[in-house]
XYZ file of C-alpha atoms in Angstrom:
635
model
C 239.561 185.483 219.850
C 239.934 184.125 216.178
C 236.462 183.704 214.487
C 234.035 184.943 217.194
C 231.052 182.892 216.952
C 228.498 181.545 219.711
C 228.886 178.611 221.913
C 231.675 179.532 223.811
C 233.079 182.103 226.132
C 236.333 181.611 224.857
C 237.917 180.127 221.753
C 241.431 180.345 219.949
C 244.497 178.290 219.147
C 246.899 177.657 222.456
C 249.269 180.651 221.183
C 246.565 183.583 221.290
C 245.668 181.992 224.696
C 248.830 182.647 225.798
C 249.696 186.352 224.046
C 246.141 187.653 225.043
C 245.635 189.678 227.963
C 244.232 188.002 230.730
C 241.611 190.416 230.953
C 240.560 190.330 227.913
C 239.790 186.730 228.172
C 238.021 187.365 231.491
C 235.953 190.125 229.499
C 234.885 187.455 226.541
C 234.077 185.067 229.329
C 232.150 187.640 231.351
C 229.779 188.750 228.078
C 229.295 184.867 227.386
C 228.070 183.595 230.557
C 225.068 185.190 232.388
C 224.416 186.596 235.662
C 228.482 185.670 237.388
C 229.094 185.667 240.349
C 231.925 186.635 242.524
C 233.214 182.897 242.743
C 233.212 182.416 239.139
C 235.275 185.423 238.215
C 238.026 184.419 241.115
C 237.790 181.063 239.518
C 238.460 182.180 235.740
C 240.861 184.593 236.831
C 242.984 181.769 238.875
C 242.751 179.264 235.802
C 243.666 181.593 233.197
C 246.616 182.471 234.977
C 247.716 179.108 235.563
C 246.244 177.851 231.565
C 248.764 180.270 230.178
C 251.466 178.628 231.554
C 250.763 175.625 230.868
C 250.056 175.777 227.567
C 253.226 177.780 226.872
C 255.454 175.057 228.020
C 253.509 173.012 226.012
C 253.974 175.139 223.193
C 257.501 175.495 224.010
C 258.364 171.421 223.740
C 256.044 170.572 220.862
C 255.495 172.502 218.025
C 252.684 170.437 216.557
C 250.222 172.638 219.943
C 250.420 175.524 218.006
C 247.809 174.174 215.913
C 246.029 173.113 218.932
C 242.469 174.757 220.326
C 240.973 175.455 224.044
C 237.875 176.279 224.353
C 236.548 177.869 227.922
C 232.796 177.735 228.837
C 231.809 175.774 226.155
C 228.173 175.449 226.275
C 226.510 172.429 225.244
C 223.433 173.648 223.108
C 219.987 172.765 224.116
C 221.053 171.818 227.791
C 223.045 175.132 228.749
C 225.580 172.713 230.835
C 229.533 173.901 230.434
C 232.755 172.248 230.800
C 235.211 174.818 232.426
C 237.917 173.991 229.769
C 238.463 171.861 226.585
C 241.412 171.136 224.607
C 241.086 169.853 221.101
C 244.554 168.561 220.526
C 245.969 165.592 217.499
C 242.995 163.078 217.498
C 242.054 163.248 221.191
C 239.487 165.901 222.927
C 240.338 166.700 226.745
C 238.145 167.801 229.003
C 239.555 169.228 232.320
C 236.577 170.382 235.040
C 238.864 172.904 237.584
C 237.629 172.230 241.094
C 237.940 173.935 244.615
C 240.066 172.440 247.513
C 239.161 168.905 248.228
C 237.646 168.669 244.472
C 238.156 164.914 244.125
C 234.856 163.932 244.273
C 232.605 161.323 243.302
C 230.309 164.164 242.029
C 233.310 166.098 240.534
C 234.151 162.837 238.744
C 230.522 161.602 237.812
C 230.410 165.440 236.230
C 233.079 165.619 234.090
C 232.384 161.707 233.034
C 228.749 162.913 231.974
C 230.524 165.741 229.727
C 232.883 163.162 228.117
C 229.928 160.613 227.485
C 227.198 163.310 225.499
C 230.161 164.909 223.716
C 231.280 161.120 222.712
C 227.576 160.192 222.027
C 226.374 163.368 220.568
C 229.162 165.472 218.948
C 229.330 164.871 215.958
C 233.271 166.363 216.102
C 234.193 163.785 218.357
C 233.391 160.933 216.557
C 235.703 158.391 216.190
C 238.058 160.586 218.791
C 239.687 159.611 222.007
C 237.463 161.785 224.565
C 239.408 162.047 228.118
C 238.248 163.540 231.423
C 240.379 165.294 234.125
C 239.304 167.211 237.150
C 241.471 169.789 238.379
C 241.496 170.192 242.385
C 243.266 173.965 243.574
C 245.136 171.734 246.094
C 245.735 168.237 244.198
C 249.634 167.877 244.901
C 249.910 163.724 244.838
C 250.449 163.785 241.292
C 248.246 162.456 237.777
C 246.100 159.233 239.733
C 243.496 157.640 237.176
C 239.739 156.646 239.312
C 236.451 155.972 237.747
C 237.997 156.395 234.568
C 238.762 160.031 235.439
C 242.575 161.853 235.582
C 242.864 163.977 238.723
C 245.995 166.545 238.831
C 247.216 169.557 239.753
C 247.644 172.715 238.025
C 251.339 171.727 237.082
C 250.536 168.496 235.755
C 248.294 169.518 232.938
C 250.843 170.468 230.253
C 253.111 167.195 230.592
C 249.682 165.326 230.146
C 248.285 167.250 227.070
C 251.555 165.957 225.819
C 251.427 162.852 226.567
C 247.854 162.391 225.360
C 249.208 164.270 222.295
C 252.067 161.639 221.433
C 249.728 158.871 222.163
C 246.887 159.996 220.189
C 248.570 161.676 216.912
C 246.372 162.655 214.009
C 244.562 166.191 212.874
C 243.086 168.123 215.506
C 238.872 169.396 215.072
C 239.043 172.620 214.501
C 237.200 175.311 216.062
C 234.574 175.438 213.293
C 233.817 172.095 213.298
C 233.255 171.776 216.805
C 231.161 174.892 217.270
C 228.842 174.225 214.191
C 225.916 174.604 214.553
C 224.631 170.989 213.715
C 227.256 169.371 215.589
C 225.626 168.504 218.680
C 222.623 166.619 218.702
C 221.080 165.044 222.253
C 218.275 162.837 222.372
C 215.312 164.703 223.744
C 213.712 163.836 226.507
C 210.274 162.975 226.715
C 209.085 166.698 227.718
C 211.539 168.205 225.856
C 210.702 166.423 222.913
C 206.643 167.013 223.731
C 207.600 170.796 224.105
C 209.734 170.469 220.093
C 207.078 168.826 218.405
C 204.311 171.288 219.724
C 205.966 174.258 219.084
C 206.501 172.780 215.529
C 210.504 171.838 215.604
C 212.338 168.925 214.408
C 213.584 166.683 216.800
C 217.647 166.582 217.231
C 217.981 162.316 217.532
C 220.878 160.749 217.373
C 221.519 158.802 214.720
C 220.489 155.135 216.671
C 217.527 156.335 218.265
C 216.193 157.320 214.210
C 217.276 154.054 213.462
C 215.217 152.050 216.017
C 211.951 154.284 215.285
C 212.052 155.537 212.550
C 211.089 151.876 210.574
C 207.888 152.179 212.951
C 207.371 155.518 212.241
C 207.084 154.670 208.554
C 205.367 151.282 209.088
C 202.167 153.357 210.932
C 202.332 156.162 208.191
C 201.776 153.597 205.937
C 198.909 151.930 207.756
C 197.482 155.275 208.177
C 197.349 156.678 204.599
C 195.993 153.378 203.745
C 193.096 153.375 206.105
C 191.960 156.563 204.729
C 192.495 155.584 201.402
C 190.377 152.739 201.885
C 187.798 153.325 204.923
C 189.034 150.341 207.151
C 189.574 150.221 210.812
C 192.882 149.391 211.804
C 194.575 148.268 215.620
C 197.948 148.906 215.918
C 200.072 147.067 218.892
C 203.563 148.877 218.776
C 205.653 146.562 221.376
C 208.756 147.278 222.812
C 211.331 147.088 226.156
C 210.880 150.222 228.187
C 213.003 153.511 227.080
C 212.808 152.136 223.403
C 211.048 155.310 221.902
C 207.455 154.003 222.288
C 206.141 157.159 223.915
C 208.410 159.676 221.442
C 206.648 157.470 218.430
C 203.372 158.243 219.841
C 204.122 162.149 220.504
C 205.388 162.063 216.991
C 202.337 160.951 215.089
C 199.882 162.986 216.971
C 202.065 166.334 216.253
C 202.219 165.035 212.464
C 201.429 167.642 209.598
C 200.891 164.840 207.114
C 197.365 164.039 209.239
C 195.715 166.866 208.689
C 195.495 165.973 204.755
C 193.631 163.104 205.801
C 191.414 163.968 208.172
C 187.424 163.951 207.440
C 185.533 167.248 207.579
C 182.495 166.909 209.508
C 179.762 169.873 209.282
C 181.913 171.737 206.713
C 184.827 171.843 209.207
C 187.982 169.899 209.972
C 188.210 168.304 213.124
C 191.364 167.330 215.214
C 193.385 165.059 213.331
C 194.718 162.979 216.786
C 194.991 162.666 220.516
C 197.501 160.560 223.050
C 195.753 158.919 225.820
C 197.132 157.901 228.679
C 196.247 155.824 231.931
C 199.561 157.427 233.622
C 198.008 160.686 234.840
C 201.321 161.927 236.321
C 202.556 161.331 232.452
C 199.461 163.274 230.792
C 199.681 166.088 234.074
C 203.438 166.783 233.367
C 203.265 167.221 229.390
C 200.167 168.773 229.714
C 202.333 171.457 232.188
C 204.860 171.453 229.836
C 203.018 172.502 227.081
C 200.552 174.988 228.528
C 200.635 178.638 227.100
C 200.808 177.527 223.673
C 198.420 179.005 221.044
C 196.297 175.779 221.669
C 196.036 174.070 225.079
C 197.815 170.924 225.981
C 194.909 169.089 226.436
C 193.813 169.026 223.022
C 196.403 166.657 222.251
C 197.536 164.604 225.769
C 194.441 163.046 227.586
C 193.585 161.186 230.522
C 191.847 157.691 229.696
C 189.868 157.964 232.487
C 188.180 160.853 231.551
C 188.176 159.717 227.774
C 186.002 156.575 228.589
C 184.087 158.283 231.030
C 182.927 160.925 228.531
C 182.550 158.389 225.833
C 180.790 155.425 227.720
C 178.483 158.489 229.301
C 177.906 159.886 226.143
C 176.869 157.251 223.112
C 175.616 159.948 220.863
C 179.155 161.328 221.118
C 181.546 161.067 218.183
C 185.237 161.444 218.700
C 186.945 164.129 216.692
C 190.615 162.281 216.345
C 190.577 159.806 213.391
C 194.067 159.136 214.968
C 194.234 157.135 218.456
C 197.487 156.707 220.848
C 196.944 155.127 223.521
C 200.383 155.088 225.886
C 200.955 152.048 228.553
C 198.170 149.954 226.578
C 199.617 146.544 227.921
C 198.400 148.006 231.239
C 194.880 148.434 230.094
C 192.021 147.591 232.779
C 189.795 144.815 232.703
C 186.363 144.845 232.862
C 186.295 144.415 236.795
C 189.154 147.636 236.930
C 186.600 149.659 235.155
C 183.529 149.119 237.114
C 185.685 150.109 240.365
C 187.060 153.067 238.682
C 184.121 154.678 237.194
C 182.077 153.174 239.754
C 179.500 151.542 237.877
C 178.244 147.363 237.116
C 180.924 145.329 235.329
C 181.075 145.664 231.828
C 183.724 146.545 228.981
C 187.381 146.031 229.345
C 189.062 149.523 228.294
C 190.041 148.252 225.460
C 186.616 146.818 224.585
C 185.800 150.770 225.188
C 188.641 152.053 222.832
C 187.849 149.964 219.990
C 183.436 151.077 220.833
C 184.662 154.533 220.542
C 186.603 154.048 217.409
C 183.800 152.292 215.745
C 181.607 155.485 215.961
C 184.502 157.468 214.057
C 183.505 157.860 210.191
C 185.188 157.020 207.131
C 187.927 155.276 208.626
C 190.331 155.302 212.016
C 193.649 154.018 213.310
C 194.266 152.929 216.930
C 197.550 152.816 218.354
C 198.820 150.777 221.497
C 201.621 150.928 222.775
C 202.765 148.252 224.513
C 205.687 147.441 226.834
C 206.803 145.040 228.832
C 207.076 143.892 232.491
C 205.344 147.312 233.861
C 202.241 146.629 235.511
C 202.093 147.756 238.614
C 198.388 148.586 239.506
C 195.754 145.550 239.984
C 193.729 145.028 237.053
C 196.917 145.642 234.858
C 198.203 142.233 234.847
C 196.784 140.679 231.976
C 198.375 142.786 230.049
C 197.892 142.086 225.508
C 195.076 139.537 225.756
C 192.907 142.013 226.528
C 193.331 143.310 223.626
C 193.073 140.481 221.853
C 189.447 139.363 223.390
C 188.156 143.100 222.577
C 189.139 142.718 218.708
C 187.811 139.202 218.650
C 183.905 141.102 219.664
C 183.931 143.537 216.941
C 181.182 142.931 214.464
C 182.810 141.952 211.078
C 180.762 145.153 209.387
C 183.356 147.332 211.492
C 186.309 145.885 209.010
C 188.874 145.735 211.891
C 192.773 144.668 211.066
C 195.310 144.175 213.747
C 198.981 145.071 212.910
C 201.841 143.856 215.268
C 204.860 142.431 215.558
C 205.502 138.484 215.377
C 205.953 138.273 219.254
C 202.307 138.677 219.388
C 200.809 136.363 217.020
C 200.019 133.993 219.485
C 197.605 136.310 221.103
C 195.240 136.382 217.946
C 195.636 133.213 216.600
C 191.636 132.900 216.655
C 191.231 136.170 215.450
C 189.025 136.732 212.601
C 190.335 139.751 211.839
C 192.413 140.233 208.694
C 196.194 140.496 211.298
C 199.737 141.512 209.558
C 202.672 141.007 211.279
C 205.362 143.363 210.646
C 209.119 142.981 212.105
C 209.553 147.028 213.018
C 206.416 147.102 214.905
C 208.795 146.068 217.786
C 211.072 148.308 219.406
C 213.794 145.816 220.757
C 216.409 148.536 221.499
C 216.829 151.052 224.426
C 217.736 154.335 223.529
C 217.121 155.871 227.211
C 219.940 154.186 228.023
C 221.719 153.421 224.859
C 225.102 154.348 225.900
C 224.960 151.985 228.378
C 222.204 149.541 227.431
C 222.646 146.862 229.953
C 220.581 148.956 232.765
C 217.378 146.921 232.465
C 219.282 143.710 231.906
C 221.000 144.597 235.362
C 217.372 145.290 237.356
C 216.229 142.408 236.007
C 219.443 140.379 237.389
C 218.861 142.053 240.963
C 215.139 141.662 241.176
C 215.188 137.760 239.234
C 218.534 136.708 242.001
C 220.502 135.762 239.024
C 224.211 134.216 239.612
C 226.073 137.171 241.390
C 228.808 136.801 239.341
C 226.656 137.763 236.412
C 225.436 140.772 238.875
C 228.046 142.330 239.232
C 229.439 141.646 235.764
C 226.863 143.404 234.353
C 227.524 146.229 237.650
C 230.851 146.804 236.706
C 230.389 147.072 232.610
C 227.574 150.083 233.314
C 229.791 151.525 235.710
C 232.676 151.510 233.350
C 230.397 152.705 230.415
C 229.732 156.018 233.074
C 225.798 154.787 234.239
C 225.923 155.003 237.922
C 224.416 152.401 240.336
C 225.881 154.328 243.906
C 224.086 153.177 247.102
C 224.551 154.938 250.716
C 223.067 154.692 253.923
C 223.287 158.583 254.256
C 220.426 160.264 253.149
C 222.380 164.056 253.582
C 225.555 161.996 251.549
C 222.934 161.670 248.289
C 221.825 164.745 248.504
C 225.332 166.520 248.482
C 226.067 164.226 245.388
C 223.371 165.229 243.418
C 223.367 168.769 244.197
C 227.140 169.027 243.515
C 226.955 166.406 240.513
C 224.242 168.813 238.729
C 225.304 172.226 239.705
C 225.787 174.288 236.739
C 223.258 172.043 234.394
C 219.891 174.215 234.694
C 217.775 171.671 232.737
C 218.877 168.418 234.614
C 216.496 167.027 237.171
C 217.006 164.746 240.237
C 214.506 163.844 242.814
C 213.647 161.508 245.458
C 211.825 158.176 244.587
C 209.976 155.757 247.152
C 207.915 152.610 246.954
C 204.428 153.855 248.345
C 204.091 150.496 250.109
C 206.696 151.117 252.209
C 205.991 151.130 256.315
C 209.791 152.385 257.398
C 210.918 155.697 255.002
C 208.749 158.479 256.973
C 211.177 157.852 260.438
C 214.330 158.273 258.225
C 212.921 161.920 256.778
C 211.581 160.597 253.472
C 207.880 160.949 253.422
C 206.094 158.589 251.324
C 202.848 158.836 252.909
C 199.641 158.845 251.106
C 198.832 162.024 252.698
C 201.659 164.031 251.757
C 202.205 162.171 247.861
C 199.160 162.516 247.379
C 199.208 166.296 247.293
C 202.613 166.202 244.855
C 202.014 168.564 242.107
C 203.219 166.062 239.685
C 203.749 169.165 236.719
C 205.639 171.454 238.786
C 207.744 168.543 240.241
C 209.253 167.590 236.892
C 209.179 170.836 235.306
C 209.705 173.745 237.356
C 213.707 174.971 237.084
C 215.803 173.613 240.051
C 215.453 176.753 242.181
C 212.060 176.503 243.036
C 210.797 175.235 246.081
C 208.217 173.117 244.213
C 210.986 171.088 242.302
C 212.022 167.916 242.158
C 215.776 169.036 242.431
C 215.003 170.629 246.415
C 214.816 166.798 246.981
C 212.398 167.790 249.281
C 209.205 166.081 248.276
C 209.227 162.306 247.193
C 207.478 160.802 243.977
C 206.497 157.447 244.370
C 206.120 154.786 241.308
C 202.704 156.232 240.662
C 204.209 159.277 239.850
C 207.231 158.566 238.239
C 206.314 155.273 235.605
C 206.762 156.406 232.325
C 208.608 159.495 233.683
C 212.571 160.128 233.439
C 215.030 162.175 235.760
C 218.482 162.506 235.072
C 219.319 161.006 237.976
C 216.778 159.392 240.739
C 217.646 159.111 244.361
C 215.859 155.617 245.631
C 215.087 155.846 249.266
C 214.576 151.602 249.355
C 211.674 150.998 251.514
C 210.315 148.057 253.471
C 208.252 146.594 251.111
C 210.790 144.647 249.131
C 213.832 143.164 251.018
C 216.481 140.047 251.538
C 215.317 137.571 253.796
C 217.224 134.096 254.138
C 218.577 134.546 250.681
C 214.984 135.527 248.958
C 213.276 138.789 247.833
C 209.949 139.320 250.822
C 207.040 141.744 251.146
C 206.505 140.734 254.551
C 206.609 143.977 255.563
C 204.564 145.450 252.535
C 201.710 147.664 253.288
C 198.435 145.798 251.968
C 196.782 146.304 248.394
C 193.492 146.754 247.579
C 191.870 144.220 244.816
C 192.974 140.790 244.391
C 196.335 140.822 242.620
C 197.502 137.242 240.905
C 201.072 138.083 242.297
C 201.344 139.974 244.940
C 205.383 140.013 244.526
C 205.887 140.523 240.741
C 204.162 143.409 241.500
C 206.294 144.909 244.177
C 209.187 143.506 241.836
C 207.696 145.471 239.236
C 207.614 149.089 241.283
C 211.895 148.580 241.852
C 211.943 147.785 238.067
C 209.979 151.198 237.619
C 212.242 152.907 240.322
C 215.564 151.616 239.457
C 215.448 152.553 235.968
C 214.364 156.513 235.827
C 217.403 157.903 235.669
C 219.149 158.654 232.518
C 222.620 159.287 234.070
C 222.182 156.661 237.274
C 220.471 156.223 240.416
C 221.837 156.529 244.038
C 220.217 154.128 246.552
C 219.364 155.162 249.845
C 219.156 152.130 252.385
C 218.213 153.678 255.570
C 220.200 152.365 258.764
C 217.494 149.703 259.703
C 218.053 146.102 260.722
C 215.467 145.234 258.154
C 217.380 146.095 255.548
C 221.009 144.549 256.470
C 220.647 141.938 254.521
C 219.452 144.187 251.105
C 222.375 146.595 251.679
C 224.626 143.609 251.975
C 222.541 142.171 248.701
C 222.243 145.473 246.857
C 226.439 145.582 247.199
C 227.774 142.110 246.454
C 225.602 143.032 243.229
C 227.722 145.353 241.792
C 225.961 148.754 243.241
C 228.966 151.278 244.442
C 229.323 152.475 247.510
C 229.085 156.494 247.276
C 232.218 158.310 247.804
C 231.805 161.972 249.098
């Protein structure tokens, strides 16, 4: 193998391919990949036999493949996923997934389309390169057929593509170097993977759009922050944004920044902790707090519940909080005054932010509060009011307490009586997904489904994420979505899938997917997201069912939607007739259950598969759900 290095099992130019010994390949692969089974080795030894001939016809009609590369079991760092084979040939990359009898798929398709996407989005090799996908069934005779975007073929049809491709995509092949550096590949993190980086004190690999939507922020709070403790002030911050724009990886990032600790204020002769991230979203603070436990200091130090923060706090006025730094995640779904009493069970008073900015005031010297706020997410009562809460707490403050309020232009209105000293600054809104930012249209097509815009524009939007490889798949067979997922993720130890229900729903429990309060409630939220695939308390047994509680703010690679009851097509309109009830009086009812799909529906990175169980109640949302540009899944 010419210039061993890490990162595959196998690398070389097409003519050592073909003049090595067969074993000797199967030996490299062997030593590269852990723990093979018997399966595997059949597999390599079958598609080694058959590589090396077609790549020596290839050779054999066009000289220019001599210079060509394959790579086998190339592993894509920090996820530990693997195409079987990839062929860096003139200025196109090929990826070719070899599959079992009957390997035309939609999973076997979806999987080799996920592999061309990151390597397109991420790789820095392939930039500016044609990236094409082929799967490779053992008993594909009907010839090259193009679906999804994907070439399926037989064995004998690879080497009169890869010339083909070649011809039609001439230029200077990546080499083996540049496609194995070390730097080359660079996902965005999720948020527990990025939690987990920052923590253990690593950078974070972002792509180069998701730095360039939050970084400016980034910079922008820095700024407000050296200031404040340059100058002793007080200081709100309102960081807005769409969901899966980066709010929550801003927050992680400033409480995990070095720079703080040169400002904090010693207190007693010692130096306190420089920040903390609240959170209202317990399942949010239970799974990073999971995710980070085992460290040399606990997770809990820096990810808290609000609940308990305010109860401490309010409990406790002699109490000083440590943090000069404050992130509070979710804050446009902040309770109100009457939340609060009902929650801590005591006589109406503050809002929580009214608490927040009570707590802050006690800091000394000087502090900075951060809320983040997003839009259209509320889906608990006492969440709907959403910013002006925030801006009726600031306008209390005694003037002594030298507040400022810092936000973007889209919420000026909010404080236009303010007396605080307010600057509004442009990248203090995060207007950009990067969650979904290969295919950024995925909000834009919830909101079409759940709003009834035209269904042209529906499925227009349908059809452009399906094309750009986000998939919207729907089913009436719950056993179907399982087998997709399962197959679509096997090999990728770090992806998770899972089933997610409305918990309003009446219908799921008699079609096996058990939303009840009894049996959610006892979800061990930290295991579900975290634990690896193979145990029987994760999300990827598709076994136990999240419900929006447990999932907003969350992300899977891929969610399974078992649609409930509680939202569905009646004589052309969206109804919660058959809605469980909620407790508290809700301003509307339905933009609320709206809301939880909106939640649902978008927390999968890769795409969501609908389940619409075989019910007469929900005829007319499969029928809906379809015409919108959904796909029905092929097994």
């Amino acid at each position: 193998m010419s210039d061993p290095r890490p990162g595959a099992g196998w690398h070389s130019y097409l003519p050592e391919f073909v003049d090595t010994d067969a074993s000797a390949i199967e030996s490299s692969l062997a030593n590269f990949v852990r723990d093979v089974s018997r399966e595997q080795q059949v597999s390599w030894h079958n598609s080694i036999k058959w590589l090396k001939r077609e790549y020596g016809q290839l050779i054999g009609t066009h000289e220019e493949a001599e210079s060509y590369t394959t790579l086998l079991e190339y592993e894509l760092p920090r996820d530990f996923r693997r195409p079987d084979i990839i062929v860096l040939e003139g200025a196109v990359i090929v990826v070719l997934e070899v599959k079992g009898r009957g390997g035309n798929t939609q999973s076997a398709r979806d999987q080799v389309t996920g592999y061309m996407r990151d390597l397109s989005a991420y790789h820095g090799a392939c930039a500016g390169r044609k990236i094409v996908s082929v799967v490779v069934p053992s008993d594909w005779s009907a010839g090259p057929k193009e679906k999804d975007a994907v070439w399926v073929m037989g064995t004998e049809d690879v080497h009169p593509f890869l010339l083909k491709m070649a011809h039609e995509n001439k230029g200077e092949p990546v080499t083996a170097e540049a496609f194995l550096d070390d730097d080359a590949y660079a996902p965005l993190p999720t948020i527990v993977s990025a939690a987990r980086s920052l923590y253990e004190g690593r950078p974070l690999p972002f792509i180069k759009r998701a730095r360039a939507n939050t970084d400016p922020a980034l910079q922008a709070i820095s700024e407000i922050t050296h200031n404040a403790a340059r100058s002793g002030t007080r200081n709100l911050v309102l960081l807005s944004g769409v969901p899966g724009s980066g709010k929550t990886l801003v927050g992680l990032q400033l409480v995990h920044a070095g720079w703080l600790d040169d400002l904090t204020v010693e207190r007693k002769g010692k130096k306190m902790s420089p920040a903390v991230y609240l959170s209202g979203n317990g399942p949010l603070v239970a799974v990073l707090q999971d995710a980070l436990k085992g460290g040399p200091v606990p997770g809990s130090v820096f990810v808290q519940d609000i609940k308990r923060y305010v109860a401490y706090y309010s409990n406790s006025r002699g109490h000083t909080p440590p943090e000069h730094l404050i992130v509070f995640d979710e804050a446009q779904r902040a309770h109100d005054a009457e939340r609060v009493a009902t929650v801590h069970k005591r006589p109406i008073g503050p809002s929580e932010p009214e608490h927040l900015l009570e707590f802050c005031a006690r800091i000394p010297d000087w502090c900075v509060l951060v809320a983040l706020i997003g839009d259209g997410q509320a889906i608990h009562a006492g969440e709907e009011i959403g910013v002006r809460l925030w801006a009726d707490a600031i306008a209390e403050r005694h003037p002594d307490e030298n507040w400022s309020v810092h936000g973007a232009t889209q919420l000026q209105g909010y404080f236009a009586e303010s007396a605080s000293n307010c600057h509004w600054i442009a990248a203090l809104n995060l207007d950009a997904e990067i969650r979904f930012h290969l295919t950024p249209k995925v909000h834009a097509f919830v909101e079409s489904l759940l709003e009834e815009a035209p269904v042209d524009n529906r499925r227009a939007i349908g059809d452009e994420l399906f094309d750009g490889g986000h998939r919207f798949l729907i089913t009436r067979s719950l056993d179907d979505a399982k087998r997709y997922l399962h197959e679509r993720y096997e090999g990728a130890p770090l992806s998770r899938y899972g089933i997610l229900a409305s918990s309003k729903d009446k219908i799921l429990p008699q079609f096996d997917v058990d939303n009840t309060f009894q049996k959610t409630k006892r979800l061990k939220v930290g295991a579900w997201y975290n634990r690896p695939a193979d145990d029987a308390l994760s999300c990827c047994q598709l076994e136990t069912v999240a419900t929006e509680f447990s999932s907003q703010g969350l992300e899977l690679d891929a969610a399974l939607v078992a649609w409930g009851s509680d939202l569905i097509r009646e004589n052309g309109e969206w109804s919660m007739r058959m809605s469980r009830g909620t407790r508290g009086n809700l301003h509307d009812p339905l933009q609320l259950r709206k809301n939880v799909y909106r939640v649902l529906l978008t927390r999968g990175r890769d795409g969501t598969v609908v389940y619409v169980p075989e019910s007469e109640a929900l005829e007319e949302t499969w029928k809906f759900l379809l015409e919108s540009g959904f796909r029905e899944l092929a097994v």
